[in-house]
Tab-separated table of C-alpha atoms in Angstrom:
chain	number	residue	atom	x	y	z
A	1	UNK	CA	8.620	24.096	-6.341
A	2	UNK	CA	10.956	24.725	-9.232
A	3	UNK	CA	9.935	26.161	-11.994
A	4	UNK	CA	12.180	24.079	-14.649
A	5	UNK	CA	10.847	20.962	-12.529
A	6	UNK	CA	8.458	19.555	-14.686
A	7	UNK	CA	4.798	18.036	-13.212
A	8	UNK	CA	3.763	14.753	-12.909
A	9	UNK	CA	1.094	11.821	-11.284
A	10	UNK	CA	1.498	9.034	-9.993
A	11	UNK	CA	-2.376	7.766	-9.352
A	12	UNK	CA	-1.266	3.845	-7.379
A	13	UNK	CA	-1.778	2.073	-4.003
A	14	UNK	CA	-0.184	3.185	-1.046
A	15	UNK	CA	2.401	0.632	-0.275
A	16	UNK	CA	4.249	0.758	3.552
A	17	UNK	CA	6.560	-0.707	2.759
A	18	UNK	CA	8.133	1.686	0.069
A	19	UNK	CA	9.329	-0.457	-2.573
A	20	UNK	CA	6.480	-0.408	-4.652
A	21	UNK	CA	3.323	1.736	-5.094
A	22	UNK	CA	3.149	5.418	-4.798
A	23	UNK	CA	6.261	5.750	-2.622
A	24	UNK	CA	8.125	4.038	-5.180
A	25	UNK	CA	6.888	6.307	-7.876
A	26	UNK	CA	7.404	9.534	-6.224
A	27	UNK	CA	11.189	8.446	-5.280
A	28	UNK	CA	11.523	7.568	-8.872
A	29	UNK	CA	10.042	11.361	-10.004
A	30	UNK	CA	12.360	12.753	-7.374
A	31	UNK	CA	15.532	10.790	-8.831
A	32	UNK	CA	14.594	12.422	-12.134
A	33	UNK	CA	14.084	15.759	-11.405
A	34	UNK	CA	10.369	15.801	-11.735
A	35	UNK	CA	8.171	17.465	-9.394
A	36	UNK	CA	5.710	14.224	-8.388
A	37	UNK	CA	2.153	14.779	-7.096
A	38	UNK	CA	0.134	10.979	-5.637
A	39	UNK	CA	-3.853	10.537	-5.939
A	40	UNK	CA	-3.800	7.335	-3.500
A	41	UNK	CA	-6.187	4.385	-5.591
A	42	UNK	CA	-5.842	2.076	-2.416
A	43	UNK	CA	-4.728	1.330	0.980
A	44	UNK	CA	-2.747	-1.761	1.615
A	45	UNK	CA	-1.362	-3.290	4.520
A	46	UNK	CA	2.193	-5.739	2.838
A	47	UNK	CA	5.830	-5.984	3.621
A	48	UNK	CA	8.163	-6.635	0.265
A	49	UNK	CA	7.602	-10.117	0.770
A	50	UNK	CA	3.807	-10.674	1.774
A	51	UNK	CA	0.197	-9.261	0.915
A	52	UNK	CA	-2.135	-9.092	3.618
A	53	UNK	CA	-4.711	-6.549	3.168
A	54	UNK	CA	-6.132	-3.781	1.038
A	55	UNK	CA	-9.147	-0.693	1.096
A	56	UNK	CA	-10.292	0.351	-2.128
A	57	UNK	CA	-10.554	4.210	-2.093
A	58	UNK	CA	-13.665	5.594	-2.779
A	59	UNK	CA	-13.835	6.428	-7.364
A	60	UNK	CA	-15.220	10.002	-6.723
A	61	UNK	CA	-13.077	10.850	-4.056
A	62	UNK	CA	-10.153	10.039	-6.752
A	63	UNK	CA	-11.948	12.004	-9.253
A	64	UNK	CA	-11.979	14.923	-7.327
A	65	UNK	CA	-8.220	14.380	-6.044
A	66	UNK	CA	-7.160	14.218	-9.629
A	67	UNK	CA	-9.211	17.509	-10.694
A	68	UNK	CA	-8.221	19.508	-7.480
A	69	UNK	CA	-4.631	19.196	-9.280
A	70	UNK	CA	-5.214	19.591	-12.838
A	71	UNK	CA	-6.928	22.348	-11.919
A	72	UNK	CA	-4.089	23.972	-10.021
A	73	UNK	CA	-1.070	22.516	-12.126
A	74	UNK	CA	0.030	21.747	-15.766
A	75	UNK	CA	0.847	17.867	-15.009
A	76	UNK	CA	2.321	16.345	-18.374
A	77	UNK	CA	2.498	13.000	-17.409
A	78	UNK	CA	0.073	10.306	-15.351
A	79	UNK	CA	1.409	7.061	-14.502
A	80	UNK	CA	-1.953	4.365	-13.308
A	81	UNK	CA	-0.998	1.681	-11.123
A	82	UNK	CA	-3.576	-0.441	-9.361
A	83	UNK	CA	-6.985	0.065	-9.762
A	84	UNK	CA	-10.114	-2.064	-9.140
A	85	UNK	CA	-12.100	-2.570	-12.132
A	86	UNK	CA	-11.920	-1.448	-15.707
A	87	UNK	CA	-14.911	1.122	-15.012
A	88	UNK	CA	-12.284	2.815	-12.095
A	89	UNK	CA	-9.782	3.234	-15.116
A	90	UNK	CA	-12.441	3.842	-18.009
A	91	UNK	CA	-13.661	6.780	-15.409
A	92	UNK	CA	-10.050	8.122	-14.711
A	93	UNK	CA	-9.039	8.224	-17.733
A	94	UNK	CA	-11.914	9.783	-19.267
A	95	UNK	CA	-11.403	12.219	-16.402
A	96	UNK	CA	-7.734	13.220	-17.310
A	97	UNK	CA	-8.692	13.747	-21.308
A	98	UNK	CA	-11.104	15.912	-20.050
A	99	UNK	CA	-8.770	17.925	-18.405
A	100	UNK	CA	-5.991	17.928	-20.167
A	101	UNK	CA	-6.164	16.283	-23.976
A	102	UNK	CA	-2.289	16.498	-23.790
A	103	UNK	CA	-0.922	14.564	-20.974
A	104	UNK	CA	0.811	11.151	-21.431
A	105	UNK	CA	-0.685	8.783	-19.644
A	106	UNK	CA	1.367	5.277	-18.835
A	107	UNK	CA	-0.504	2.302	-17.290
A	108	UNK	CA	1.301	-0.633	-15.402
A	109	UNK	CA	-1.268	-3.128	-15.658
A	110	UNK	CA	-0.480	-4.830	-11.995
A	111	UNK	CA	-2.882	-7.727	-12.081
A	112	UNK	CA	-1.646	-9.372	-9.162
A	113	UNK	CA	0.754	-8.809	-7.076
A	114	UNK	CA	4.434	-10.562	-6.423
A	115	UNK	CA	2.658	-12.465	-3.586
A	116	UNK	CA	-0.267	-13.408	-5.829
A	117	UNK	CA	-2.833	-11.382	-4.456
A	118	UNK	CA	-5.546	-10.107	-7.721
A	119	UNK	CA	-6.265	-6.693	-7.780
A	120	UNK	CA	-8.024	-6.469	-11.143
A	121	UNK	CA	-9.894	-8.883	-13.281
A	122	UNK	CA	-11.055	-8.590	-16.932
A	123	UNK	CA	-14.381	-9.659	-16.650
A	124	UNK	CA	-15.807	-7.546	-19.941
A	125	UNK	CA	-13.231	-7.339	-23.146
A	126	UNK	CA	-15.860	-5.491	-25.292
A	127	UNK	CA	-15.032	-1.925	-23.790
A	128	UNK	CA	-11.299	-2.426	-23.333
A	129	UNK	CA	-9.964	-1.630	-26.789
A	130	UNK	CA	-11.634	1.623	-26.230
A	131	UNK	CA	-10.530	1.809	-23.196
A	132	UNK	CA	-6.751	1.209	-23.614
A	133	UNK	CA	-6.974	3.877	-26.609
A	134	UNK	CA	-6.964	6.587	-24.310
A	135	UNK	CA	-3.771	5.176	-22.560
A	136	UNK	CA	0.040	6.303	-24.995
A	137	UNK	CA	1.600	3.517	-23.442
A	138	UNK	CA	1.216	0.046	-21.269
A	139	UNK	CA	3.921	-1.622	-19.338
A	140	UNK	CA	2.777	-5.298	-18.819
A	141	UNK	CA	5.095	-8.230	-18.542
A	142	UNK	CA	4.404	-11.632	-19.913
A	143	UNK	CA	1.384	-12.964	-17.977
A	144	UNK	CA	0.025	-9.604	-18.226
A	145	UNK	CA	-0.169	-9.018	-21.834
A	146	UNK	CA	-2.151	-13.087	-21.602
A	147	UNK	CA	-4.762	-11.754	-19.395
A	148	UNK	CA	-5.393	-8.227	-21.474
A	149	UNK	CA	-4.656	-9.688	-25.366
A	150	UNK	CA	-5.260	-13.815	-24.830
A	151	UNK	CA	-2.186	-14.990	-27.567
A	152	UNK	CA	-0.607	-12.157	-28.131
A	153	UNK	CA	2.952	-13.581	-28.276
A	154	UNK	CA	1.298	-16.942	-30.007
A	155	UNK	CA	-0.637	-15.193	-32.438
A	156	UNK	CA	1.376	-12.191	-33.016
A	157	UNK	CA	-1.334	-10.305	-32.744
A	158	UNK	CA	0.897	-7.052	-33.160
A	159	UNK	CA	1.132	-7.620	-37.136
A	160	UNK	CA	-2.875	-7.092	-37.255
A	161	UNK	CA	-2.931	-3.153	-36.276
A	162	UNK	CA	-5.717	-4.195	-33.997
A	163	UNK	CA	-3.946	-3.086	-30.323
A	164	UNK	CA	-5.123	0.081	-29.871
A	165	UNK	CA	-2.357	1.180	-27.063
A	166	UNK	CA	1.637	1.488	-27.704
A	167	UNK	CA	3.235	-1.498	-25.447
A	168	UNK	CA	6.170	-2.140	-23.316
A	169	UNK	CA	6.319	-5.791	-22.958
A	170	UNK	CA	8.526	-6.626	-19.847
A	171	UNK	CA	10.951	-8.877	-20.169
A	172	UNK	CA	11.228	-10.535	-16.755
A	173	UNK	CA	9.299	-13.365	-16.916
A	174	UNK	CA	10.343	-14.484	-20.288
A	175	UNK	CA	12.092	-18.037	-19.739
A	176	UNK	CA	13.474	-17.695	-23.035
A	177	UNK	CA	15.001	-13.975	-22.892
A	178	UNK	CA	15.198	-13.179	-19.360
A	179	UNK	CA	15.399	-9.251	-19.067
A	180	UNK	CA	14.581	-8.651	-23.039
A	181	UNK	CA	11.821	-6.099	-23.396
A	182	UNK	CA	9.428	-5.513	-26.320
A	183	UNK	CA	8.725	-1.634	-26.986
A	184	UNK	CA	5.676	-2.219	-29.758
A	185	UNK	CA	4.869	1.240	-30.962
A	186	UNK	CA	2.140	1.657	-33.690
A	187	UNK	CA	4.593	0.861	-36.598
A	188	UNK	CA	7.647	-0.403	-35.218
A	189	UNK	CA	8.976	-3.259	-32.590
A	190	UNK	CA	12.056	-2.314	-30.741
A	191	UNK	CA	13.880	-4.703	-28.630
A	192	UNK	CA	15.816	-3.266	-25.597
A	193	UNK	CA	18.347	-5.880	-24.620
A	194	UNK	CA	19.571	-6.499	-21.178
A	195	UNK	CA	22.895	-5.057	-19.656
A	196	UNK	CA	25.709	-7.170	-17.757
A	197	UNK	CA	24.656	-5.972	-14.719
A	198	UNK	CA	23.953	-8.378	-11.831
A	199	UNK	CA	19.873	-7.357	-11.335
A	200	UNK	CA	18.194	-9.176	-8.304
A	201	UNK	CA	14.641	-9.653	-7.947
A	202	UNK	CA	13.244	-6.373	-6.380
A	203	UNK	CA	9.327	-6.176	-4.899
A	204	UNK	CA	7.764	-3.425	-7.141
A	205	UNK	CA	10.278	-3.389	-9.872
A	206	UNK	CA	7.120	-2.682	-12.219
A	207	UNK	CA	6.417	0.536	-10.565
A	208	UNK	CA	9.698	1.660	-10.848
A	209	UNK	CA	9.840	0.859	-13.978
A	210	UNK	CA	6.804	2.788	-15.566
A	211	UNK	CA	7.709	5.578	-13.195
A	212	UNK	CA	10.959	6.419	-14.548
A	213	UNK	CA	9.364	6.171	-18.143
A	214	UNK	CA	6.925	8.605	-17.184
A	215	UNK	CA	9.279	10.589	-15.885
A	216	UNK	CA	11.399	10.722	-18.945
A	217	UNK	CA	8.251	11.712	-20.892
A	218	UNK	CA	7.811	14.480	-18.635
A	219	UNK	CA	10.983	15.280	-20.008
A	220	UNK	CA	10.276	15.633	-23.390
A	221	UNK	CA	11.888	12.279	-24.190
A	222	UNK	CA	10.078	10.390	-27.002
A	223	UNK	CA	8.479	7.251	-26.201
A	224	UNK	CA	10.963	4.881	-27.759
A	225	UNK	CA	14.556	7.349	-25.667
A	226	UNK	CA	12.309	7.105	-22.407
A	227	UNK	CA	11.832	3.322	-22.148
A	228	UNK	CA	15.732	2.871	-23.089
A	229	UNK	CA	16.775	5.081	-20.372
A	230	UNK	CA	14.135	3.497	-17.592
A	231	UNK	CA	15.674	0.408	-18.774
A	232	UNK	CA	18.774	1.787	-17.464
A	233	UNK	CA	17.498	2.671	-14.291
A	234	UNK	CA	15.663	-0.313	-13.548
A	235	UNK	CA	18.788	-1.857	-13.996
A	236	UNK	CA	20.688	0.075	-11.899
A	237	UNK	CA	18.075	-0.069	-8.879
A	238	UNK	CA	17.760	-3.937	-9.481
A	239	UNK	CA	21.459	-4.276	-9.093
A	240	UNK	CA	22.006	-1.887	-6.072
A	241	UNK	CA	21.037	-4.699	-3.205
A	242	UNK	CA	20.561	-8.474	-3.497
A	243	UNK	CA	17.480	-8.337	-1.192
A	244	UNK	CA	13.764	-7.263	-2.295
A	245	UNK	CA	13.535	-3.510	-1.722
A	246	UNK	CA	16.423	-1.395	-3.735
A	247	UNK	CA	18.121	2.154	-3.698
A	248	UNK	CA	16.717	4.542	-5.907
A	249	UNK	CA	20.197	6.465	-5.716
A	250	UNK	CA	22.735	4.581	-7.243
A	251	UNK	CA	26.350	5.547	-8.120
């Protein structure tokens, strides 16, 4: 491995199909020049275009994945995708700080799946603030953000310091601003406005997303320069087919 390659970990599902999931993550790292490592949360059985299955892996077996590699290499960046429960996270997370105080850590809070399928429900809010504090940055889109902080967008609930995590809010599902996104850092709102580019709908476009932003961390790109330039290339992988699974290398 290179040596001016810096390390990163993507800690998702294992999706077979490619476009989303740990495959997608590691052929974002790749198409950033970032040496990728995987810790594999689940196993699911899904084409782009349908769920059908999916094996939990075993928490401690993740637990000692993760610190077989922080142990062995100076990772600067995690990105979460799916996980269970908010215990999983709470215990992965917990289990990174540990390790290695300094590490970035971005969470794509996939709550369901394209196809609909749940993967993780908030069943106890009174841990999550504390939970979500040990996370620099959370990439949901606009059902997400409902489902974590009930009226955000309503109630602004930005203005009242109370969110304890910086967050990307997607813009795709946003009738009224299609492909706008919200960066809301701890004292600032930035709004990264869609290109002209034609974008299609791609299956795992959230992966990708939070992928390349963890990549440009790993990069020493500040928060607010690496979700500009993910926009970028989330924009330039939507564009590059009009079917649901896109190229990562795009001229």
């Amino acid at each position: 491995m290179s040596a001016n390659r810096p390390f990163a970990l993507a800690i998702a599902g294992l999706d077979p199909s490619g476009g989303a999931g740990i495959l997608a993550d590691i052929k974002t790292f790749e198409q950033h020049n970032v040496n990728g490592f995987a810790v594999i949360t689940a196993n699911t059985i899904q084409t782009e275009d349908t769920f059908y299955e999916i094996q939990w892996t075993d928490l401690s077996f993740v637990i000692r994945s993760i610190e077989t590699l922080f142990l062995s290499y100076k990772i600067s960046v995690v990105k979460i995708g799916i996980v269970p429960s908010a215990h999983y996270l709470n215990r992965i997370l917990s289990t990174i700080k540990l390790l290695s105080p300094t590490t970035q850590i971005v969470w794509d809070p996939v709550l369901k799946s394209t196809t609909k399928f749940e993967f993780l429900s908030i069943n106890d809010y009174s841990d999550l603030d504390k939970i979500l504090s040990k996370i620099d940055l959370i990439t949901p889109n606009y059902n997400e953000i409902e489902v974590l902080y009930p009226g955000f967008i309503s109630k602004k609930l930005w203005l009242q310091n109370e969110i304890p995590a910086n967050i990307l809010l997607k813009g795709g599902h946003n009738e009224k601003a299609i492909g706008t996104d919200h960066l809301f850092l701890k004292n600032e709102v930035f709004d990264l406005l869609p290109s002209d580019k034609k974008c299609s709908e791609k299956h795992g476009s959230g992966c990708v997303l939070s992928s390349a932003i963890a990549s440009n961390l790993a990069l020493n790109q500040t928060l607010y320069e690496a979700c500009k330039n993910a926009k970028t290339y989330i924009e330039k992988y939507l564009s590059s087919t009009s079917t649901l699974i896109g190229y990562h290398h795009v001229q």
